[in-house]
Amino acid sequence: MSSQLFTSKHNTLARLSLLLFVAGAAGFLGFMDMLHRSSYVRYTKVRREQPVPFSHKHHTNLGIDCRYCHTSVETSSFANVPPTQTCMNCHNVMWKESDMLGPVRESWETGESLEWTRVNDLPDFVYFNHSIHVNNGIGCATCHGRVDQMALTWREKPLFMKWCLECHRDPAQFVRPDDKIFDMAFDPKSLPLEERQALVEEYGIDTSNQRLTNCSICHR
Amino acid sequence: MTLRPLHLIFCAGLLVTAGCGPLFDIRKAMYDQPKYEPLEVTDFFGDRRSARPLIDGTVAQGHIQLDDHLYLGLEEEDGDFRQAQTYPFPITADDLNRGEEMYNIHCSVCHGKSGHGNGMVVRRGYKEAPSYHRDVLRNAPPGYFIGVINNGFGQMASYSHQIPVEDRWRIVAYIQTLQRSQFANVEDLEAIQVFIEEPITEHSSPEHANEH
């Protein structure tokens, strides 16, 4: 028996364990990064539970425009969730016995609010204004996806800053004509690039001096 | 023992992993700051609304409604109020286009795109809406329609919470356009060019617009 506690093979083992540790740490970081982008954390494509299983698909298929309920989207930073009265415009007569609509009727009778689960929620350190976007050529579907095909609503985009910047760096990629803003099926890319560049001009979107990518445009 | 690059990477890795926990907490606090976004839930008030309802007898700034013509569709005549026969502002082609857009969003669901009262919601079982092309409605003044939008009528609820007041008047202008369209003559088609380039003078006049 040698007096040495560690034999030469332990050298290899030590090196290997060091390597494994580094690889493990890198793997862990990589995993955290993936987790951070995953739909598990970002809630993308996850159907959210709601007090009433409201289907955008059903209602838009009837020909109801986004703005029938989201009335403030053209004038306000916030695209409102409608008051119970808007539901009751139709549902005072239609499906008025339906169990699914029970919470709506209860809210109507008691005057208490329905507590919907928010689907798209930007961090509080981001300023976002709906009206400036829909009045300057950005359609609902660009950010919200095909809500008109969602039964239970989900979040379409992970809402990364990188994603916002894609458009703020080059609005001509996403801009659409004024009469197509609420057209969910319209694809801006179906227009030639020159036409979209002309639209950017027409809307007066100022892309000079990196104005749209200035930090304080969104972080104010 | 000398410091090798591998040791440095090892230490950096340790620091980063140790730092992740608090970092995520900070991020979370920044994401959801102690302020209320519109319609956010609160535990502070009993009704859980951070958006507070108006206190009885108060008016929110900028929301006072003194103009009876604009807000109620009423005109004063000999100390008495009657349904406004005129518009509170001149209706231009832009106003009509906006009226069409708003009509198709808010009204056509029941009244139908042509105003015959057979919109999708009616076809799905709602009480039938009256046609705008009946004599009694064709002869109704703009103020009548404003009254119905404001107060509702029969099964129809008030739409004043949904449609800004100027847009209500634009909708009325579009309804009157629809009514006219159903009884148009060939000669009217020639007039269309004028119609879309100049304000309609029949139902509005600059004098009335100046009053408000």
CSV table of C-alpha atoms in Angstrom, one decimal:
chain,number,residue,atom,x,y,z
A,1,MET,CA,0.0,0.0,0.0
A,2,SER,CA,1.4,3.3,-1.1
A,3,SER,CA,1.5,6.2,1.4
A,4,GLN,CA,-0.2,8.4,-1.3
A,5,LEU,CA,-3.9,8.8,-0.6
A,6,PHE,CA,-4.5,9.8,-4.2
A,7,THR,CA,-3.2,7.7,-7.1
A,8,SER,CA,-2.5,9.1,-10.5
A,9,LYS,CA,-5.9,8.0,-11.7
A,10,HIS,CA,-7.4,10.6,-9.4
A,11,ASN,CA,-5.8,13.3,-11.5
A,12,THR,CA,-8.0,12.3,-14.4
A,13,LEU,CA,-11.0,12.0,-12.1
A,14,ALA,CA,-10.4,15.5,-10.7
A,15,ARG,CA,-10.1,17.0,-14.1
A,16,LEU,CA,-13.2,15.1,-15.3
A,17,SER,CA,-15.3,16.3,-12.3
A,18,LEU,CA,-14.2,19.9,-12.9
A,19,LEU,CA,-15.2,19.6,-16.5
A,20,LEU,CA,-18.5,18.0,-15.5
A,21,PHE,CA,-19.2,20.8,-13.1
A,22,VAL,CA,-18.6,23.5,-15.7
A,23,ALA,CA,-20.7,21.6,-18.2
A,24,GLY,CA,-23.4,21.2,-15.5
A,25,ALA,CA,-23.3,24.9,-14.7
A,26,ALA,CA,-23.5,25.8,-18.4
A,27,GLY,CA,-26.3,23.4,-18.8
A,28,PHE,CA,-28.1,24.8,-15.9
A,29,LEU,CA,-27.8,28.3,-17.3
A,30,GLY,CA,-28.9,27.1,-20.7
A,31,PHE,CA,-31.9,25.4,-19.1
A,32,MET,CA,-32.9,28.5,-17.1
A,33,ASP,CA,-32.7,30.5,-20.4
A,34,MET,CA,-34.9,28.0,-22.1
A,35,LEU,CA,-37.3,28.0,-19.2
A,36,HIS,CA,-37.4,31.8,-19.3
A,37,ARG,CA,-38.4,31.6,-23.0
A,38,SER,CA,-40.7,28.7,-22.6
A,39,SER,CA,-44.5,28.8,-22.8
A,40,TYR,CA,-44.4,27.5,-19.2
A,41,VAL,CA,-43.1,30.8,-18.0
A,42,ARG,CA,-44.4,33.1,-20.8
A,43,TYR,CA,-47.9,31.5,-20.9
A,44,THR,CA,-47.8,31.6,-24.7
A,45,LYS,CA,-50.4,29.4,-26.4
A,46,VAL,CA,-51.8,28.5,-23.0
A,47,ARG,CA,-55.6,28.6,-22.8
A,48,ARG,CA,-56.4,30.6,-19.6
A,49,GLU,CA,-59.2,29.7,-17.2
A,50,GLN,CA,-61.9,32.4,-17.1
A,51,PRO,CA,-65.0,32.9,-14.9
A,52,VAL,CA,-67.0,32.5,-18.1
A,53,PRO,CA,-65.6,30.4,-21.0
A,54,PHE,CA,-65.9,33.3,-23.4
A,55,SER,CA,-65.1,32.4,-27.0
A,56,HIS,CA,-63.7,35.1,-29.2
A,57,LYS,CA,-64.0,32.7,-32.1
A,58,HIS,CA,-67.7,32.2,-31.7
A,59,HIS,CA,-68.5,35.9,-31.3
A,60,THR,CA,-66.3,37.1,-34.2
A,61,ASN,CA,-67.7,34.5,-36.4
A,62,LEU,CA,-71.1,36.1,-35.9
A,63,GLY,CA,-69.6,39.2,-37.4
A,64,ILE,CA,-69.0,41.2,-34.2
A,65,ASP,CA,-66.1,43.6,-34.6
A,66,CYS,CA,-63.4,43.8,-31.9
A,67,ARG,CA,-64.6,47.3,-31.1
A,68,TYR,CA,-68.1,46.3,-30.2
A,69,CYS,CA,-66.6,45.3,-26.8
A,70,HIS,CA,-63.1,46.8,-26.8
A,71,THR,CA,-64.5,50.3,-27.3
A,72,SER,CA,-61.6,52.3,-26.0
A,73,VAL,CA,-58.9,50.8,-28.2
A,74,GLU,CA,-58.8,53.7,-30.7
A,75,THR,CA,-58.7,56.5,-28.1
A,76,SER,CA,-57.0,55.1,-25.0
A,77,SER,CA,-53.8,53.4,-24.0
A,78,PHE,CA,-55.8,50.6,-22.5
A,79,ALA,CA,-58.1,48.4,-24.6
A,80,ASN,CA,-60.9,47.9,-22.2
A,81,VAL,CA,-62.5,44.7,-21.1
A,82,PRO,CA,-66.3,45.5,-21.6
A,83,PRO,CA,-68.6,46.1,-18.7
A,84,THR,CA,-71.2,43.5,-18.0
A,85,GLN,CA,-73.8,45.7,-19.7
A,86,THR,CA,-72.2,44.9,-23.0
A,87,CYS,CA,-72.7,41.2,-22.5
A,88,MET,CA,-76.2,41.8,-21.5
A,89,ASN,CA,-77.0,43.8,-24.7
A,90,CYS,CA,-77.6,40.4,-26.3
A,91,HIS,CA,-77.6,37.9,-23.4
A,92,ASN,CA,-80.6,39.5,-21.7
A,93,VAL,CA,-82.5,37.6,-24.4
A,94,MET,CA,-80.1,35.0,-25.8
A,95,TRP,CA,-79.0,32.0,-23.8
A,96,LYS,CA,-80.5,33.7,-20.8
A,97,GLU,CA,-81.0,30.3,-19.1
A,98,SER,CA,-77.4,29.1,-19.8
A,99,ASP,CA,-75.4,27.9,-16.8
A,100,MET,CA,-72.2,29.1,-18.4
A,101,LEU,CA,-73.5,32.6,-18.4
A,102,GLY,CA,-74.5,32.4,-14.7
A,103,PRO,CA,-71.6,34.6,-13.5
A,104,VAL,CA,-72.6,37.3,-16.1
A,105,ARG,CA,-76.2,37.4,-14.8
A,106,GLU,CA,-74.9,37.4,-11.2
A,107,SER,CA,-72.6,40.4,-12.0
A,108,TRP,CA,-75.6,42.1,-13.7
A,109,GLU,CA,-77.8,41.6,-10.7
A,110,THR,CA,-75.3,42.4,-7.9
A,111,GLY,CA,-73.3,45.1,-9.7
A,112,GLU,CA,-70.1,43.3,-8.8
A,113,SER,CA,-67.4,43.0,-11.4
A,114,LEU,CA,-66.5,39.8,-13.3
A,115,GLU,CA,-62.9,39.0,-12.6
A,116,TRP,CA,-61.4,38.0,-15.9
A,117,THR,CA,-57.9,36.5,-16.0
A,118,ARG,CA,-55.7,38.8,-17.8
A,119,VAL,CA,-54.1,37.2,-20.8
A,120,ASN,CA,-51.6,39.7,-22.2
A,121,ASP,CA,-49.9,41.6,-19.4
A,122,LEU,CA,-46.8,43.7,-20.1
A,123,PRO,CA,-44.3,44.3,-17.2
A,124,ASP,CA,-45.2,47.5,-15.2
A,125,PHE,CA,-42.0,49.1,-16.3
A,126,VAL,CA,-43.2,49.2,-19.9
A,127,TYR,CA,-45.4,52.0,-21.2
A,128,PHE,CA,-47.7,50.7,-24.0
A,129,ASN,CA,-50.5,52.6,-25.8
A,130,HIS,CA,-53.0,50.8,-27.9
A,131,SER,CA,-54.4,53.8,-29.6
A,132,ILE,CA,-51.1,55.0,-31.0
A,133,HIS,CA,-50.6,51.6,-32.6
A,134,VAL,CA,-54.0,51.0,-34.1
A,135,ASN,CA,-54.1,54.6,-35.4
A,136,ASN,CA,-50.8,54.1,-37.1
A,137,GLY,CA,-51.1,51.0,-39.0
A,138,ILE,CA,-50.6,48.1,-36.6
A,139,GLY,CA,-53.3,45.6,-36.6
A,140,CYS,CA,-54.7,43.6,-33.7
A,141,ALA,CA,-53.5,40.4,-35.2
A,142,THR,CA,-49.9,41.5,-35.4
A,143,CYS,CA,-49.5,41.2,-31.6
A,144,HIS,CA,-52.5,39.3,-30.5
A,145,GLY,CA,-52.5,36.6,-33.2
A,146,ARG,CA,-55.7,35.2,-34.7
A,147,VAL,CA,-57.9,35.9,-31.7
A,148,ASP,CA,-60.8,35.3,-34.0
A,149,GLN,CA,-59.9,31.7,-34.1
A,150,MET,CA,-59.3,31.2,-30.4
A,151,ALA,CA,-62.1,29.6,-28.4
A,152,LEU,CA,-60.5,30.2,-25.1
A,153,THR,CA,-58.1,33.1,-25.4
A,154,TRP,CA,-54.3,32.6,-25.1
A,155,ARG,CA,-51.3,34.8,-25.4
A,156,GLU,CA,-49.8,34.6,-28.8
A,157,LYS,CA,-46.5,36.3,-28.4
A,158,PRO,CA,-44.0,36.0,-25.4
A,159,LEU,CA,-43.8,39.8,-25.3
A,160,PHE,CA,-40.1,40.1,-25.3
A,161,MET,CA,-38.5,43.5,-25.7
A,162,LYS,CA,-36.6,42.0,-28.7
A,163,TRP,CA,-39.9,41.4,-30.3
A,164,CYS,CA,-41.2,44.9,-29.7
A,165,LEU,CA,-37.9,46.2,-31.2
A,166,GLU,CA,-38.3,44.1,-34.3
A,167,CYS,CA,-41.1,46.5,-35.3
A,168,HIS,CA,-39.7,49.7,-33.8
A,169,ARG,CA,-36.5,49.2,-35.7
A,170,ASP,CA,-38.3,48.6,-39.0
A,171,PRO,CA,-42.1,49.4,-38.9
A,172,ALA,CA,-42.3,48.8,-42.7
A,173,GLN,CA,-42.3,45.1,-42.0
A,174,PHE,CA,-45.6,45.1,-40.1
A,175,VAL,CA,-47.5,48.2,-41.0
A,176,ARG,CA,-50.9,47.8,-42.8
A,177,PRO,CA,-53.5,50.0,-44.4
A,178,ASP,CA,-55.9,52.0,-42.3
A,179,ASP,CA,-58.9,49.9,-43.3
A,180,LYS,CA,-57.2,46.6,-42.4
A,181,ILE,CA,-56.4,47.3,-38.8
A,182,PHE,CA,-59.3,45.2,-37.4
A,183,ASP,CA,-59.1,42.6,-40.3
A,184,MET,CA,-57.8,39.6,-38.5
A,185,ALA,CA,-57.1,37.6,-41.6
A,186,PHE,CA,-55.0,40.3,-43.4
A,187,ASP,CA,-51.3,39.7,-43.8
A,188,PRO,CA,-49.2,42.8,-44.1
A,189,LYS,CA,-46.6,40.8,-45.9
A,190,SER,CA,-49.1,40.3,-48.7
A,191,LEU,CA,-48.3,43.9,-49.7
A,192,PRO,CA,-45.0,44.7,-51.5
A,193,LEU,CA,-42.3,46.3,-49.3
A,194,GLU,CA,-42.4,49.6,-51.3
A,195,GLU,CA,-46.1,49.9,-50.5
A,196,ARG,CA,-45.5,49.3,-46.8
A,197,GLN,CA,-42.7,51.8,-46.8
A,198,ALA,CA,-45.1,54.3,-48.4
A,199,LEU,CA,-47.5,53.6,-45.6
A,200,VAL,CA,-44.9,54.3,-42.9
A,201,GLU,CA,-44.4,57.7,-44.6
A,202,GLU,CA,-48.1,58.3,-44.8
A,203,TYR,CA,-48.8,57.5,-41.2
A,204,GLY,CA,-45.9,59.9,-40.4
A,205,ILE,CA,-44.0,57.3,-38.4
A,206,ASP,CA,-40.8,59.0,-37.6
A,207,THR,CA,-37.9,56.5,-37.8
A,208,SER,CA,-35.2,59.2,-37.9
A,209,ASN,CA,-32.6,59.5,-35.2
A,210,GLN,CA,-33.6,56.1,-33.8
A,211,ARG,CA,-36.5,57.8,-32.2
A,212,LEU,CA,-38.6,54.7,-32.0
A,213,THR,CA,-35.8,52.7,-30.3
A,214,ASN,CA,-35.1,55.4,-27.8
A,215,CYS,CA,-35.3,53.8,-24.3
A,216,SER,CA,-37.7,56.3,-23.0
A,217,ILE,CA,-40.3,55.7,-25.8
A,218,CYS,CA,-41.4,52.6,-23.8
A,219,HIS,CA,-39.6,53.0,-20.4
A,220,ARG,CA,-40.8,56.3,-19.3
B,1,MET,CA,-1.4,26.3,-7.1
B,2,THR,CA,-1.7,28.6,-10.1
B,3,LEU,CA,-5.0,30.1,-11.3
B,4,ARG,CA,-6.0,28.5,-14.5
B,5,PRO,CA,-8.8,29.7,-16.9
B,6,LEU,CA,-10.8,26.7,-15.9
B,7,HIS,CA,-10.8,27.8,-12.2
B,8,LEU,CA,-12.0,31.2,-13.2
B,9,ILE,CA,-14.9,29.8,-15.3
B,10,PHE,CA,-15.8,27.6,-12.3
B,11,CYS,CA,-15.9,30.5,-9.9
B,12,ALA,CA,-17.9,32.6,-12.4
B,13,GLY,CA,-20.4,29.8,-12.8
B,14,LEU,CA,-20.8,29.6,-9.0
B,15,LEU,CA,-21.4,33.3,-8.7
B,16,VAL,CA,-24.0,33.4,-11.5
B,17,THR,CA,-26.0,30.5,-10.2
B,18,ALA,CA,-25.9,31.9,-6.7
B,19,GLY,CA,-27.0,35.3,-8.1
B,20,CYS,CA,-30.0,33.9,-10.0
B,21,GLY,CA,-32.4,33.6,-7.0
B,22,PRO,CA,-32.4,37.1,-5.8
B,23,LEU,CA,-32.2,38.3,-9.4
B,24,PHE,CA,-35.5,36.6,-10.2
B,25,ASP,CA,-37.1,38.2,-7.2
B,26,ILE,CA,-36.0,41.7,-8.2
B,27,ARG,CA,-37.3,41.1,-11.7
B,28,LYS,CA,-40.7,39.9,-10.4
B,29,ALA,CA,-41.0,43.0,-8.2
B,30,MET,CA,-40.3,45.2,-11.2
B,31,TYR,CA,-42.8,43.3,-13.3
B,32,ASP,CA,-45.6,43.9,-10.9
B,33,GLN,CA,-45.0,47.2,-9.2
B,34,PRO,CA,-47.2,48.5,-6.4
B,35,LYS,CA,-49.4,50.5,-8.7
B,36,TYR,CA,-52.7,49.8,-10.4
B,37,GLU,CA,-53.1,49.3,-14.1
B,38,PRO,CA,-56.6,50.0,-15.5
B,39,LEU,CA,-59.3,47.6,-14.1
B,40,GLU,CA,-56.7,45.8,-11.9
B,41,VAL,CA,-58.1,44.0,-8.9
B,42,THR,CA,-57.4,45.4,-5.4
B,43,ASP,CA,-58.0,44.1,-1.9
B,44,PHE,CA,-58.1,47.6,-0.5
B,45,PHE,CA,-61.7,48.3,-1.5
B,46,GLY,CA,-64.6,46.0,-0.6
B,47,ASP,CA,-65.8,45.7,-4.2
B,48,ARG,CA,-62.2,44.8,-5.3
B,49,ARG,CA,-62.1,47.6,-7.9
B,50,SER,CA,-59.1,49.8,-8.2
B,51,ALA,CA,-61.1,51.9,-10.7
B,52,ARG,CA,-63.4,53.7,-8.4
B,53,PRO,CA,-67.0,54.5,-9.4
B,54,LEU,CA,-68.1,58.1,-9.3
B,55,ILE,CA,-69.4,59.4,-6.1
B,56,ASP,CA,-73.1,60.3,-6.3
B,57,GLY,CA,-73.7,63.9,-7.4
B,58,THR,CA,-70.2,64.4,-8.9
B,59,VAL,CA,-69.0,64.8,-12.4
B,60,ALA,CA,-65.6,63.6,-13.7
B,61,GLN,CA,-63.4,66.4,-15.0
B,62,GLY,CA,-64.1,67.0,-18.7
B,63,HIS,CA,-67.3,65.0,-18.6
B,64,ILE,CA,-69.9,67.6,-17.8
B,65,GLN,CA,-72.7,67.3,-20.3
B,66,LEU,CA,-74.3,70.8,-20.6
B,67,ASP,CA,-75.1,70.7,-24.3
B,68,ASP,CA,-78.6,69.3,-24.6
B,69,HIS,CA,-78.5,69.2,-28.3
B,70,LEU,CA,-75.3,67.2,-28.5
B,71,TYR,CA,-75.9,64.9,-25.5
B,72,LEU,CA,-79.6,64.4,-25.4
B,73,GLY,CA,-80.6,65.2,-29.0
B,74,LEU,CA,-83.0,67.8,-27.8
B,75,GLU,CA,-83.7,71.3,-29.1
B,76,GLU,CA,-85.4,74.1,-27.2
B,77,GLU,CA,-88.3,75.7,-28.9
B,78,ASP,CA,-90.6,78.2,-27.2
B,79,GLY,CA,-89.3,77.1,-23.8
B,80,ASP,CA,-90.1,73.5,-24.6
B,81,PHE,CA,-87.8,70.7,-25.6
B,82,ARG,CA,-88.4,68.7,-28.8
B,83,GLN,CA,-86.3,66.1,-30.6
B,84,ALA,CA,-83.5,67.8,-32.5
B,85,GLN,CA,-84.3,68.3,-36.2
B,86,THR,CA,-80.6,69.2,-36.9
B,87,TYR,CA,-77.1,68.0,-36.2
B,88,PRO,CA,-75.0,69.7,-33.6
B,89,PHE,CA,-72.1,69.8,-36.0
B,90,PRO,CA,-71.8,69.7,-39.9
B,91,ILE,CA,-71.6,66.2,-41.2
B,92,THR,CA,-68.8,65.8,-43.7
B,93,ALA,CA,-67.9,62.8,-45.8
B,94,ASP,CA,-65.4,61.7,-43.1
B,95,ASP,CA,-68.1,61.8,-40.6
B,96,LEU,CA,-70.3,59.7,-42.7
B,97,ASN,CA,-67.5,57.1,-43.2
B,98,ARG,CA,-67.0,57.0,-39.5
B,99,GLY,CA,-70.7,56.7,-39.1
B,100,GLU,CA,-70.8,53.7,-41.4
B,101,GLU,CA,-67.9,52.1,-39.6
B,102,MET,CA,-69.5,52.6,-36.2
B,103,TYR,CA,-72.9,51.6,-37.5
B,104,ASN,CA,-71.5,48.3,-38.8
B,105,ILE,CA,-69.8,47.6,-35.5
B,106,HIS,CA,-72.5,48.5,-33.0
B,107,CYS,CA,-75.9,48.5,-34.8
B,108,SER,CA,-75.6,46.1,-37.7
B,109,VAL,CA,-75.4,43.1,-35.4
B,110,CYS,CA,-79.2,43.5,-34.9
B,111,HIS,CA,-80.4,46.1,-37.4
B,112,GLY,CA,-78.5,44.5,-40.3
B,113,LYS,CA,-76.1,46.2,-42.6
B,114,SER,CA,-78.9,47.6,-44.8
B,115,GLY,CA,-81.1,48.6,-41.8
B,116,HIS,CA,-83.8,46.1,-42.5
B,117,GLY,CA,-83.7,44.7,-39.0
B,118,ASN,CA,-82.4,41.3,-39.8
B,119,GLY,CA,-78.9,41.3,-38.3
B,120,MET,CA,-77.0,38.2,-37.3
B,121,VAL,CA,-78.1,38.4,-33.7
B,122,VAL,CA,-81.7,38.7,-34.7
B,123,ARG,CA,-81.3,35.7,-37.0
B,124,ARG,CA,-79.9,33.8,-34.0
B,125,GLY,CA,-83.0,34.4,-32.0
B,126,TYR,CA,-83.1,38.0,-30.7
B,127,LYS,CA,-86.3,39.9,-30.9
B,128,GLU,CA,-86.6,41.4,-34.4
B,129,ALA,CA,-85.4,44.9,-34.8
B,130,PRO,CA,-87.6,47.4,-36.7
B,131,SER,CA,-86.7,48.3,-40.2
B,132,TYR,CA,-85.4,51.8,-40.7
B,133,HIS,CA,-87.3,51.9,-43.9
B,134,ARG,CA,-90.7,52.1,-42.4
B,135,ASP,CA,-92.5,55.4,-42.8
B,136,VAL,CA,-92.5,56.3,-39.1
B,137,LEU,CA,-88.7,55.9,-38.8
B,138,ARG,CA,-88.0,57.5,-42.2
B,139,ASN,CA,-89.8,60.6,-41.0
B,140,ALA,CA,-88.2,60.6,-37.6
B,141,PRO,CA,-85.7,63.5,-36.9
B,142,PRO,CA,-82.1,62.9,-36.0
B,143,GLY,CA,-82.8,63.6,-32.3
B,144,TYR,CA,-85.2,60.7,-32.2
B,145,PHE,CA,-82.4,58.2,-33.1
B,146,ILE,CA,-80.1,59.9,-30.6
B,147,GLY,CA,-82.7,59.3,-27.9
B,148,VAL,CA,-82.9,55.7,-28.8
B,149,ILE,CA,-79.2,55.2,-28.8
B,150,ASN,CA,-78.9,57.0,-25.4
B,151,ASN,CA,-81.9,55.4,-23.7
B,152,GLY,CA,-82.5,52.1,-25.5
B,153,PHE,CA,-85.9,51.1,-26.9
B,154,GLY,CA,-87.9,48.0,-26.1
B,155,GLN,CA,-85.4,45.1,-25.8
B,156,MET,CA,-82.5,47.3,-27.0
B,157,ALA,CA,-80.3,48.6,-24.2
B,158,SER,CA,-78.7,52.0,-24.0
B,159,TYR,CA,-75.5,52.2,-26.1
B,160,SER,CA,-74.2,55.4,-24.5
B,161,HIS,CA,-71.6,53.6,-22.6
B,162,GLN,CA,-70.2,52.0,-25.8
B,163,ILE,CA,-70.3,54.8,-28.3
B,164,PRO,CA,-68.8,58.3,-27.9
B,165,VAL,CA,-71.4,61.0,-28.4
B,166,GLU,CA,-70.0,62.4,-31.6
B,167,ASP,CA,-70.0,59.0,-33.1
B,168,ARG,CA,-73.6,58.5,-32.1
B,169,TRP,CA,-74.5,61.5,-34.3
B,170,ARG,CA,-72.4,60.1,-37.2
B,171,ILE,CA,-74.3,56.9,-36.9
B,172,VAL,CA,-77.6,58.7,-37.1
B,173,ALA,CA,-76.3,60.5,-40.3
B,174,TYR,CA,-75.4,57.1,-41.7
B,175,ILE,CA,-78.9,55.7,-40.8
B,176,GLN,CA,-80.4,58.6,-42.6
B,177,THR,CA,-78.2,57.8,-45.6
B,178,LEU,CA,-79.3,54.2,-45.5
B,179,GLN,CA,-82.9,55.3,-45.4
B,180,ARG,CA,-82.3,57.5,-48.4
B,181,SER,CA,-80.6,54.7,-50.3
B,182,GLN,CA,-83.6,52.5,-50.2
B,183,PHE,CA,-85.8,55.2,-52.0
B,184,ALA,CA,-83.2,56.5,-54.4
B,185,ASN,CA,-83.9,57.5,-58.0
B,186,VAL,CA,-81.6,57.2,-60.9
B,187,GLU,CA,-81.1,61.0,-60.8
B,188,ASP,CA,-79.7,60.7,-57.3
B,189,LEU,CA,-76.8,58.8,-58.5
B,190,GLU,CA,-75.5,61.9,-60.3
B,191,ALA,CA,-75.8,63.8,-57.0
B,192,ILE,CA,-73.5,61.4,-55.3
B,193,GLN,CA,-70.4,63.1,-56.5
B,194,VAL,CA,-71.5,66.3,-54.8
B,195,PHE,CA,-72.7,64.4,-51.8
B,196,ILE,CA,-69.3,62.9,-51.0
B,197,GLU,CA,-67.3,66.1,-51.6
B,198,GLU,CA,-69.4,68.6,-49.6
B,199,PRO,CA,-71.1,68.5,-46.2
B,200,ILE,CA,-74.7,67.5,-46.3
B,201,THR,CA,-76.6,70.7,-46.0
B,202,GLU,CA,-80.1,69.3,-45.7
B,203,HIS,CA,-79.8,68.2,-42.1
B,204,SER,CA,-77.1,70.5,-40.8
B,205,SER,CA,-76.0,74.0,-41.3
B,206,PRO,CA,-73.0,76.0,-40.2
B,207,GLU,CA,-75.2,78.2,-38.0
B,208,HIS,CA,-76.1,75.3,-35.8
B,209,ALA,CA,-72.6,74.2,-35.7
B,210,ASN,CA,-71.5,77.6,-34.4
B,211,GLU,CA,-73.9,77.4,-31.5
B,212,HIS,CA,-71.8,74.7,-29.9
